[in-house]
Tab-separated table of C-alpha atoms in Angstrom:
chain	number	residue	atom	x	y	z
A	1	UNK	CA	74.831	0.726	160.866
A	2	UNK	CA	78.388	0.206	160.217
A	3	UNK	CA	79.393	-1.586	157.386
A	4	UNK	CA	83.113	-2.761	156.065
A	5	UNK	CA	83.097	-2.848	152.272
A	6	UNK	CA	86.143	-4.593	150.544
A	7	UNK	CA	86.056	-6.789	147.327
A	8	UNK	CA	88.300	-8.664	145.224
A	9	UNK	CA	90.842	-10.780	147.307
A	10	UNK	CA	92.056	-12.926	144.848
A	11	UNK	CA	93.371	-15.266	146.797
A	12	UNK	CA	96.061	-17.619	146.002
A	13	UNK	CA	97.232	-14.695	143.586
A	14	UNK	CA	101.058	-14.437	142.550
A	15	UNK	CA	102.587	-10.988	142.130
A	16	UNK	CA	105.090	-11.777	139.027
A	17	UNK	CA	105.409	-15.330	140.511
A	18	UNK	CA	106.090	-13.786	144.081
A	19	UNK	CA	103.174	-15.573	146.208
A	20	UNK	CA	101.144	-13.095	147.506
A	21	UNK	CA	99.632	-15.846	150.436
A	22	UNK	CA	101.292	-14.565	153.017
A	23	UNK	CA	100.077	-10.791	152.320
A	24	UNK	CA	96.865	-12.330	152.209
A	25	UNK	CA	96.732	-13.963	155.498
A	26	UNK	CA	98.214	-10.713	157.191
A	27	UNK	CA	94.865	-8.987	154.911
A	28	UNK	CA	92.472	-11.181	157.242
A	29	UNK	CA	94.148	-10.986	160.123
A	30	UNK	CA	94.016	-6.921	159.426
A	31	UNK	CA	90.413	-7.100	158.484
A	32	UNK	CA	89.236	-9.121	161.471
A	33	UNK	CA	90.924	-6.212	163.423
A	34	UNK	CA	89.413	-3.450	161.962
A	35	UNK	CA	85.930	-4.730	162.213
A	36	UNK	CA	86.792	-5.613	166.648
A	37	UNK	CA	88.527	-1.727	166.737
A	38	UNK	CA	85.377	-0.238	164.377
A	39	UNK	CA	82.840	-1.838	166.087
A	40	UNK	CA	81.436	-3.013	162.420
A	41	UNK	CA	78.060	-4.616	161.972
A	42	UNK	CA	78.129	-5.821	159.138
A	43	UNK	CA	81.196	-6.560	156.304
A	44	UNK	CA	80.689	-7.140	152.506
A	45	UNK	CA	82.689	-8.762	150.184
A	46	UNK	CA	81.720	-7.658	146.519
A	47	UNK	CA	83.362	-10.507	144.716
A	48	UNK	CA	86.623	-12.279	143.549
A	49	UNK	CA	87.058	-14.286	146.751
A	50	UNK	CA	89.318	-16.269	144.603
A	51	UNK	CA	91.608	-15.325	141.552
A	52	UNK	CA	90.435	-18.436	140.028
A	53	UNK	CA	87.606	-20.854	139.435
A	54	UNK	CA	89.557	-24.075	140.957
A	55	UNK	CA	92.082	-22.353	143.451
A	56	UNK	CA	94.780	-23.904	144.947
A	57	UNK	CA	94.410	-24.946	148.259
A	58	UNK	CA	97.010	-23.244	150.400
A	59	UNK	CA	93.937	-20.474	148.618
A	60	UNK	CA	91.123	-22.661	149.913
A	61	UNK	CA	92.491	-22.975	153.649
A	62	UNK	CA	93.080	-19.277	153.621
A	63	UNK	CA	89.741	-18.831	153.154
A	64	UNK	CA	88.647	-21.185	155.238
A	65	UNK	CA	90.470	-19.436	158.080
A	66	UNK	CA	88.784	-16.054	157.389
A	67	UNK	CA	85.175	-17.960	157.508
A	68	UNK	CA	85.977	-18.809	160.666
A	69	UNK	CA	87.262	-15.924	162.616
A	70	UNK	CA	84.681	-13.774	160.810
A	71	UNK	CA	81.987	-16.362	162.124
A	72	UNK	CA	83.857	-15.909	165.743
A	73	UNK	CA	83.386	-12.317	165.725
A	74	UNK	CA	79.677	-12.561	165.526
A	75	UNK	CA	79.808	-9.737	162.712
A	76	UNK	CA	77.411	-10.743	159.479
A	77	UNK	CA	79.302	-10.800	156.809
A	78	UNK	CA	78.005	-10.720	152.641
A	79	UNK	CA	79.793	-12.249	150.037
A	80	UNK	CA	78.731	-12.597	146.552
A	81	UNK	CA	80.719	-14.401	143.738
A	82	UNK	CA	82.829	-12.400	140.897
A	83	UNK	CA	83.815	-13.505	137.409
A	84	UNK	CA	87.043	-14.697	138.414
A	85	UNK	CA	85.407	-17.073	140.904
A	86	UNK	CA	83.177	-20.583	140.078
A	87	UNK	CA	79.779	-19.254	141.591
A	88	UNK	CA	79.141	-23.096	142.027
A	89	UNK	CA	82.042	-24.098	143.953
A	90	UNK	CA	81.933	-21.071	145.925
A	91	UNK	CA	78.664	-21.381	146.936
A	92	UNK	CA	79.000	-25.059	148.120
A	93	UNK	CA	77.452	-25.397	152.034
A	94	UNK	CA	75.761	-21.890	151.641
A	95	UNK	CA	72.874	-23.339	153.687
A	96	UNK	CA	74.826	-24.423	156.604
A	97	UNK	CA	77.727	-21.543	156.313
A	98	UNK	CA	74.410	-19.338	156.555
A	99	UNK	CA	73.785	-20.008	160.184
A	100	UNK	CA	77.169	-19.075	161.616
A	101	UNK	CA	76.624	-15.706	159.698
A	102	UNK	CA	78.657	-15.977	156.639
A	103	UNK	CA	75.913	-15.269	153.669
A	104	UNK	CA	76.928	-16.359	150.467
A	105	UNK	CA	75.249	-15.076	147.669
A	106	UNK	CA	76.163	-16.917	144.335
A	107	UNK	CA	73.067	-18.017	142.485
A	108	UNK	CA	71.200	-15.491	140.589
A	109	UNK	CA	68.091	-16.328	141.160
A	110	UNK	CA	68.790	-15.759	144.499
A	111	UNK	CA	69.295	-11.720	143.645
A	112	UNK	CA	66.033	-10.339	145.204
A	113	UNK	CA	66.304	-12.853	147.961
A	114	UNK	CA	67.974	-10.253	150.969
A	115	UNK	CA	70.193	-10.780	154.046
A	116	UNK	CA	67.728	-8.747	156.685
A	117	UNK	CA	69.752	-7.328	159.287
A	118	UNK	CA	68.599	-4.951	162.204
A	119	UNK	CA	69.774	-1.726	163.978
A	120	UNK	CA	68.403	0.315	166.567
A	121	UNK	CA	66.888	2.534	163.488
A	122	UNK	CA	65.019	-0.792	161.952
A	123	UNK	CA	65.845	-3.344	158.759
A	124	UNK	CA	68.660	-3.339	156.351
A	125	UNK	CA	67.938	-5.634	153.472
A	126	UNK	CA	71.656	-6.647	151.700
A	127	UNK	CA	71.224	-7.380	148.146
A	128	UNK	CA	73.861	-9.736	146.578
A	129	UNK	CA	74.384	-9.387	142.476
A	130	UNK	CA	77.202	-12.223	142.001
A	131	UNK	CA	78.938	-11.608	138.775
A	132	UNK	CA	76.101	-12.043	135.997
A	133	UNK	CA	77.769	-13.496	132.859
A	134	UNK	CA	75.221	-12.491	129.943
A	135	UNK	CA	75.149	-15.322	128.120
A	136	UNK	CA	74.650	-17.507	131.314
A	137	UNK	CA	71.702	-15.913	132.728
A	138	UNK	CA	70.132	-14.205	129.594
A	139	UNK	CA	67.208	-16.757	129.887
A	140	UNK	CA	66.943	-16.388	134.207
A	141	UNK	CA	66.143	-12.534	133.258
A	142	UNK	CA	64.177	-12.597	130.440
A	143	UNK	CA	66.399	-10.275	128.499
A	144	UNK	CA	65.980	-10.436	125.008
A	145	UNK	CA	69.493	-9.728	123.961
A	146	UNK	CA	72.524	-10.810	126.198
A	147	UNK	CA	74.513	-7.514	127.681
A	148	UNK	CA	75.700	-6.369	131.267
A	149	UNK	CA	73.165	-3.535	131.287
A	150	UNK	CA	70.430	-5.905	130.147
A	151	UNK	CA	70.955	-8.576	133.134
A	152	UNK	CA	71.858	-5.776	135.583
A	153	UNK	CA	68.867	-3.613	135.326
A	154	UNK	CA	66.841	-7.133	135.443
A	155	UNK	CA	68.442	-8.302	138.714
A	156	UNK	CA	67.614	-4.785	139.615
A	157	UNK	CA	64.483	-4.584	139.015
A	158	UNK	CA	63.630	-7.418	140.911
A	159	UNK	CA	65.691	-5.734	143.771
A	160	UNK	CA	63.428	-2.941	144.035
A	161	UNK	CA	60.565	-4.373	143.539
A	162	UNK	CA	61.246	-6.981	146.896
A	163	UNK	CA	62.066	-3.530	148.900
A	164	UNK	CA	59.195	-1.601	147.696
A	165	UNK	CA	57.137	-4.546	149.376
A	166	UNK	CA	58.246	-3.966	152.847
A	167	UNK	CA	58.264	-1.782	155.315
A	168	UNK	CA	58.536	1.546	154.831
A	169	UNK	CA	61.701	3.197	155.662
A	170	UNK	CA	63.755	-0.265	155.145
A	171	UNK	CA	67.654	0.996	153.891
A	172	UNK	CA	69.127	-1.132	151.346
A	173	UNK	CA	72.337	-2.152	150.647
A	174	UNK	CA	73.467	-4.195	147.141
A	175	UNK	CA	76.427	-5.542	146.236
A	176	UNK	CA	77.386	-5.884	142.521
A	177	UNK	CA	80.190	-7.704	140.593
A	178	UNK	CA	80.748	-5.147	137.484
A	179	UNK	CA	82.458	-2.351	135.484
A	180	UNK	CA	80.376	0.545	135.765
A	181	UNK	CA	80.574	3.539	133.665
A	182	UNK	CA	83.114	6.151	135.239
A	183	UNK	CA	85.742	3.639	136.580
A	184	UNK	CA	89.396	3.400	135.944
A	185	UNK	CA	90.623	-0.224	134.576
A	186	UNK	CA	93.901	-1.240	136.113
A	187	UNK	CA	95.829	-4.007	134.327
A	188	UNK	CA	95.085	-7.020	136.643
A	189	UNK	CA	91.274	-7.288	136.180
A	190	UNK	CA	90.185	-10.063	133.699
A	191	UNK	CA	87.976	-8.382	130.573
A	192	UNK	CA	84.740	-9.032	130.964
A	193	UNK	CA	83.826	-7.571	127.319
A	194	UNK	CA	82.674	-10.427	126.108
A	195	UNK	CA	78.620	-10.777	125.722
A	196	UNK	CA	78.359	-7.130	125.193
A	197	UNK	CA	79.190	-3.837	125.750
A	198	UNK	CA	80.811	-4.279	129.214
A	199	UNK	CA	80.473	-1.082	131.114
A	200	UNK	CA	76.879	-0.023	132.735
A	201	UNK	CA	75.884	3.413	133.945
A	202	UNK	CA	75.531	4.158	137.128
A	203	UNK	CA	71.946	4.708	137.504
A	204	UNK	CA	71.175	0.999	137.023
A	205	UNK	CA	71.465	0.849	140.904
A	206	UNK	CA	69.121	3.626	141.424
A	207	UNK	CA	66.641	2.644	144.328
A	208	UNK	CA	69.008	1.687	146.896
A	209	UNK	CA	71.397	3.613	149.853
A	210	UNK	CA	74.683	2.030	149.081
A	211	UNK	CA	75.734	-0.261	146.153
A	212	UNK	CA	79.355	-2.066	146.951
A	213	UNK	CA	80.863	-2.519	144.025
A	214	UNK	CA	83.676	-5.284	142.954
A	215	UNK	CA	85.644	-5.679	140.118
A	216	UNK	CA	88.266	-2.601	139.467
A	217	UNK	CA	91.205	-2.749	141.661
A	218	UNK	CA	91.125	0.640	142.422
A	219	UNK	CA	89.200	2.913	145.182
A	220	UNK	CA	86.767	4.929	143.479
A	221	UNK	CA	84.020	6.878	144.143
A	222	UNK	CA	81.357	6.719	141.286
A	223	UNK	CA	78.926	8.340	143.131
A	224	UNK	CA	78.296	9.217	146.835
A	225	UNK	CA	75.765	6.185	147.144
A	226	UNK	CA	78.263	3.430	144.618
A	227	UNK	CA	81.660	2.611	145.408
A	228	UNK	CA	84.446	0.567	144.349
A	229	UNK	CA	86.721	-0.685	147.182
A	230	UNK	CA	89.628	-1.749	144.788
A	231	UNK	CA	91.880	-4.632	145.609
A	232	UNK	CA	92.833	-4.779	149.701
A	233	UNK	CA	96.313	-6.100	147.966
A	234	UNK	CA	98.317	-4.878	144.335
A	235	UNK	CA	98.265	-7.381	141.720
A	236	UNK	CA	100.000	-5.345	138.766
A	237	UNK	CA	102.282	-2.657	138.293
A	238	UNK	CA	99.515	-0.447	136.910
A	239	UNK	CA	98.500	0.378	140.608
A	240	UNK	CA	101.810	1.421	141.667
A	241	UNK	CA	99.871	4.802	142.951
A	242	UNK	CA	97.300	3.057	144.501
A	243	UNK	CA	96.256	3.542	147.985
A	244	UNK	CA	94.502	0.307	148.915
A	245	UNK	CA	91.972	0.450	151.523
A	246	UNK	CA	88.799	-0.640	152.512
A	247	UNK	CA	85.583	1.582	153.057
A	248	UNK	CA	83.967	2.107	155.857
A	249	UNK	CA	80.261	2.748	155.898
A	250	UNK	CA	77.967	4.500	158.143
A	251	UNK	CA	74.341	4.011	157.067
A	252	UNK	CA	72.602	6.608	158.725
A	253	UNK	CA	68.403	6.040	160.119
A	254	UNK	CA	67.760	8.103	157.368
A	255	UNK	CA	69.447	6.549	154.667
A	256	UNK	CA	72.357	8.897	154.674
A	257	UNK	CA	75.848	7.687	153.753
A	258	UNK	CA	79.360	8.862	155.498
A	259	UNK	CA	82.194	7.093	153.904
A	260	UNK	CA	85.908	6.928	155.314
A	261	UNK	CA	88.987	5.129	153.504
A	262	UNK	CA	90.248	2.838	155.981
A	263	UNK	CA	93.770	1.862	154.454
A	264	UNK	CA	95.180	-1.627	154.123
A	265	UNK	CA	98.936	-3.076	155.128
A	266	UNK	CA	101.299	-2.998	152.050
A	267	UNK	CA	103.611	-6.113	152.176
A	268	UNK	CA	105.973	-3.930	150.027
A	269	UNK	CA	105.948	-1.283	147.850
A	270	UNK	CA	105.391	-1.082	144.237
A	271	UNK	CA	108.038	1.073	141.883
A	272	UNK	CA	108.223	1.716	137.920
A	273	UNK	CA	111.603	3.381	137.052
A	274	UNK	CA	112.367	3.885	132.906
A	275	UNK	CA	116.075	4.568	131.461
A	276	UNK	CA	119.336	3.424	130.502
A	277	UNK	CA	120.652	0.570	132.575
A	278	UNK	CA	123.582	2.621	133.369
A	279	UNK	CA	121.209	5.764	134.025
A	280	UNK	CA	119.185	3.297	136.700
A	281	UNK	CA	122.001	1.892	138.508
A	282	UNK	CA	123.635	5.019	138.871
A	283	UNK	CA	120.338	7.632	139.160
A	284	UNK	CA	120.564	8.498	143.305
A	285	UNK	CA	117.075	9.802	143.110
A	286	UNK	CA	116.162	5.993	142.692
A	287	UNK	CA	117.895	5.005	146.085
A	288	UNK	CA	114.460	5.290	147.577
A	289	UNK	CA	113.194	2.493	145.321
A	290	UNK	CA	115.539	-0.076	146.647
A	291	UNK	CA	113.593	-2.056	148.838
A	292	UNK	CA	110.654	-2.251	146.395
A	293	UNK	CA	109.086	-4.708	144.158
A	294	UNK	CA	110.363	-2.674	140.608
A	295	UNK	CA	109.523	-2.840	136.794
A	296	UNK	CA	112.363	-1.883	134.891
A	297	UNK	CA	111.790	-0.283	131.671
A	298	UNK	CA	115.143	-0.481	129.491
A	299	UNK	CA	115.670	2.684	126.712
A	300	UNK	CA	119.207	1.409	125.758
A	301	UNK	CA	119.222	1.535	122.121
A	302	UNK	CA	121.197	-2.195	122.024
A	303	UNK	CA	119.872	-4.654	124.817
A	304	UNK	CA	122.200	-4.837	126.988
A	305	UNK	CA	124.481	-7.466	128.616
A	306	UNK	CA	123.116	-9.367	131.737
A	307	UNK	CA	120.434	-6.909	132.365
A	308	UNK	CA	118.669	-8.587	134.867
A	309	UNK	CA	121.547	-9.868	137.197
A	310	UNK	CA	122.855	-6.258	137.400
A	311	UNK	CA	119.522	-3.899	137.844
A	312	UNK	CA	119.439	-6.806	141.034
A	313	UNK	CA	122.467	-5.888	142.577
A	314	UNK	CA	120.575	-2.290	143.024
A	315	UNK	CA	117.089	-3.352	143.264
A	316	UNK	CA	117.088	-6.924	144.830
A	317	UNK	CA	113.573	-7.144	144.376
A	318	UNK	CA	113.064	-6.468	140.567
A	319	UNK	CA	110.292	-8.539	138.718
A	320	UNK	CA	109.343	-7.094	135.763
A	321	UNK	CA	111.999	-6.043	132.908
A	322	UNK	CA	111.134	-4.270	130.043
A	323	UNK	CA	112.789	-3.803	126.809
A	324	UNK	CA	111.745	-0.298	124.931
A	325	UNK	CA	114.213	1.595	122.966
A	326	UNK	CA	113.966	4.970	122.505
A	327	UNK	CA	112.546	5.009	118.734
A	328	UNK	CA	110.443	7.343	116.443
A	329	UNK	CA	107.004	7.038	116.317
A	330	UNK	CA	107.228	5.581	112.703
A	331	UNK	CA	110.192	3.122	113.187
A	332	UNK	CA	108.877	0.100	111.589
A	333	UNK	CA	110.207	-2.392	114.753
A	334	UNK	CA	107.776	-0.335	117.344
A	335	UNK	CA	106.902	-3.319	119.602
A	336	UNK	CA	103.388	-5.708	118.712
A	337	UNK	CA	102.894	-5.431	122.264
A	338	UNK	CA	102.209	-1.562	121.680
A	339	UNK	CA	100.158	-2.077	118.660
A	340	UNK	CA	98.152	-4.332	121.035
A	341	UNK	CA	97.712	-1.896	123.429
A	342	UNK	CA	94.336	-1.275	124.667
A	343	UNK	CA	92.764	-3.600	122.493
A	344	UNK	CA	90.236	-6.619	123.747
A	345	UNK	CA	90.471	-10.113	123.008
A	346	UNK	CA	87.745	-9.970	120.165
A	347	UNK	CA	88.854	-6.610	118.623
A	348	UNK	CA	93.065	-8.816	118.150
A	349	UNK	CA	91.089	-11.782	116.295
A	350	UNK	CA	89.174	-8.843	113.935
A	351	UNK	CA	92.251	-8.086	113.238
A	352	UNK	CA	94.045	-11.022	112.384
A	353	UNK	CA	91.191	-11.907	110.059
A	354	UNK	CA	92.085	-8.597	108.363
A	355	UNK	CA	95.516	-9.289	108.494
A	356	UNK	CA	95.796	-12.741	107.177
A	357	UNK	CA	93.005	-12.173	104.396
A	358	UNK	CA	92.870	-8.794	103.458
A	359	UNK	CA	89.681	-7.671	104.726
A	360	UNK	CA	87.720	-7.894	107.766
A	361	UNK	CA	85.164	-10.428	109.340
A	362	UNK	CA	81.356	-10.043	107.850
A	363	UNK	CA	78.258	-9.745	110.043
A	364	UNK	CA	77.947	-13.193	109.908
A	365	UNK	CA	81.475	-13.825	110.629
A	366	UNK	CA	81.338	-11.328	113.681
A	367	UNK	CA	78.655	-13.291	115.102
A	368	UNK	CA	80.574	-16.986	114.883
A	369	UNK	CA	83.165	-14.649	116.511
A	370	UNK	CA	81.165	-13.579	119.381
A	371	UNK	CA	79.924	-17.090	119.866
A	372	UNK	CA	82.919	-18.793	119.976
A	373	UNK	CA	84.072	-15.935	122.584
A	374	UNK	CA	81.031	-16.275	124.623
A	375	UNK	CA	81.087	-20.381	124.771
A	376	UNK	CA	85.140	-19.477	125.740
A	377	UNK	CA	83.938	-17.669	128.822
A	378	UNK	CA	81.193	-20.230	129.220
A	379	UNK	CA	83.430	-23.418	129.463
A	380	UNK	CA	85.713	-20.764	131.901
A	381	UNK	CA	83.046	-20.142	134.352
């Protein structure tokens, strides 16, 4: 069986207030094709259909239009929600979407409840894991304390025990919303750190032939058997040496697994270039960067005049302008931005607890902290 993994659309996304809709519709149209000139049978979609729970609706006719001409190919196709989706207003008309072959897969409950679909080498039972938010389904799973391990290896539990009670030799195929241990973080994925540690090893999935994985907007290989597809489409500068693609998947009668990277159109390319603003308008090594969308890092020790309107005249298509002087490591005006670096959401209000009283949050204090966090990314969702 061939199968046509991609995830995380995010559509009715803005590239640094570029809209990205038109990229996205040339995406379907580019999809559809590949799964006519693969012969595909089946196509997943592991997740963030949407970049946001209410999207706009030039974002809700877009993917309205790929429901359709997916339906019209006759290829089954498996989508599950991620957390930058509303699992509730994604999943509205499931029931009757279900019949024209579009399987949505949003409700957890719903996890060891499979799409069955047939080859000439027998059944294929797709698993879809929508995004599990710990502190939303702590109580559907039984878990004891809320974390993305916990609720994973629940959902997969129940997973293999469904497939363990049919036939013999059925392949399996799961789809999964999450950050699994091993993967690179780009800068456009929303943290999902909140409720717990947020990565999960690999081996939850154990069990199963293929697990599609969403979330990380980069192609990556955990393992031979999990995959990330990345983003079809860039969304930050931090995948500038991305190769976006799409996996295709041959799920051998045995269980076996060939993958091949099938890559995506790029509506433009992406370019990070770091000097002087005389040294980039004057650098011909950069002519190549012309046409692209650029972030402009600025080293000039004194900002300087009309920075913007000139690095245009070079690079029409600059979106991102940086200010970083070249300074020592101890200069007392090193950006905040830098000290922020790398930090989460939680970990910057530690911090300013510290900061504004002299000494850092209690236990008890830590836990009103992780509440109010959690009922953040409740009221989101």
């Amino acid at each position: 069986m061939k199968i046509l993994h991609t995830s995380d659309w995010h559509l009715g996304r803005a590239f640094h207030r570029v809209s990205m809709l038109g990229a996205q519709a040339e995406l379907i149209g580019h999809l559809v094709t590949t799964v006519r000139e693969h012969a595909v049978d089946a196509v997943v979609v592991a997740g963030d259909v949407y970049d946001r729970a209410v999207p706009p609706l030039a974002a809700v006719e877009l993917f309205d239009d790929a429901l359709h001409r997916l339906a019209d190919l006759g290829v089954p196709t498996v989508m599950i929600s991620g957390n930058h989706d509303s699992a509730r207003r994604l999943g509205v008309g499931a029931g009757l979407i279900d019949r024209a072959g579009i399987h949505l897969r949003t409700e957890p409950s719903a996890v060891a409840t499979p799409v069955v679909l047939a080859d000439a080498h027998g059944d294929v039972a797709f698993y879809g894991l929508p995004y599990l938010e710990p502190a939303l389904v702590k109580d559907e799973f039984a878990v004891e304390k809320a974390g993305h391990e916990a609720v994973l290896a629940a959902a997969m539990d129940r997973v293999r025990a469904d497939l363990a009670a049919r036939t013999p030799g059925t392949r399996s195929v799961v789809l999964a919303h999450a950050f699994v241990t091993g993967g690179e973080a780009s800068d456009s994925e929303r943290d999902i750190t909140v409720g717990g540690v947020a990565a999960v090893p690999a081996g939850v999935f154990d069990g199963v032939d293929y697990t599609a994985l969403g979330h990380l907007h980069g192609c990556q290989t955990i393992t031979e058997r999990v995959r990330y597809s990345g983003s079809p489409l860039a969304y930050s500068f931090s995948e500038t040496d991305h190769r976006k693609s799409m996996w295709l998947i041959d799920l051998a009668a045995d269980g076996t697994v060939t993958a091949e990277r099938l890559d995506c159109p790029v509506p433009r390319p992406l370019a990070r270039v770091r000097g002087t603003l005389d040294d980039l308008l004057a650098d011909p090594a950069l002519t190549r960067h012309e046409n692209a969308w650029i972030e402009a890092t600025l080293t000039d020790a004194v900002r300087p005049a009309d920075p913007m309107a000139r690095l245009t005249e070079r690079f029409p298509h600059t979106l991102s302008l940086v200010f970083a002087p070249d300074r020592a490591p101890d200069d007392p005006d090193v950006s905040y931005a830098r000290r922020l670096a790398g930090r989460t959401d939680r970990q910057i209000a530690e911090d300013f607890v510290a900061h504004v009283r002299g000494a850092g949050p209690d236990e008890r204090e830590l836990t009103v902290l992780g509440e109010a966090f959690d009922a953040a990314r409740e009221v989101a969702q």
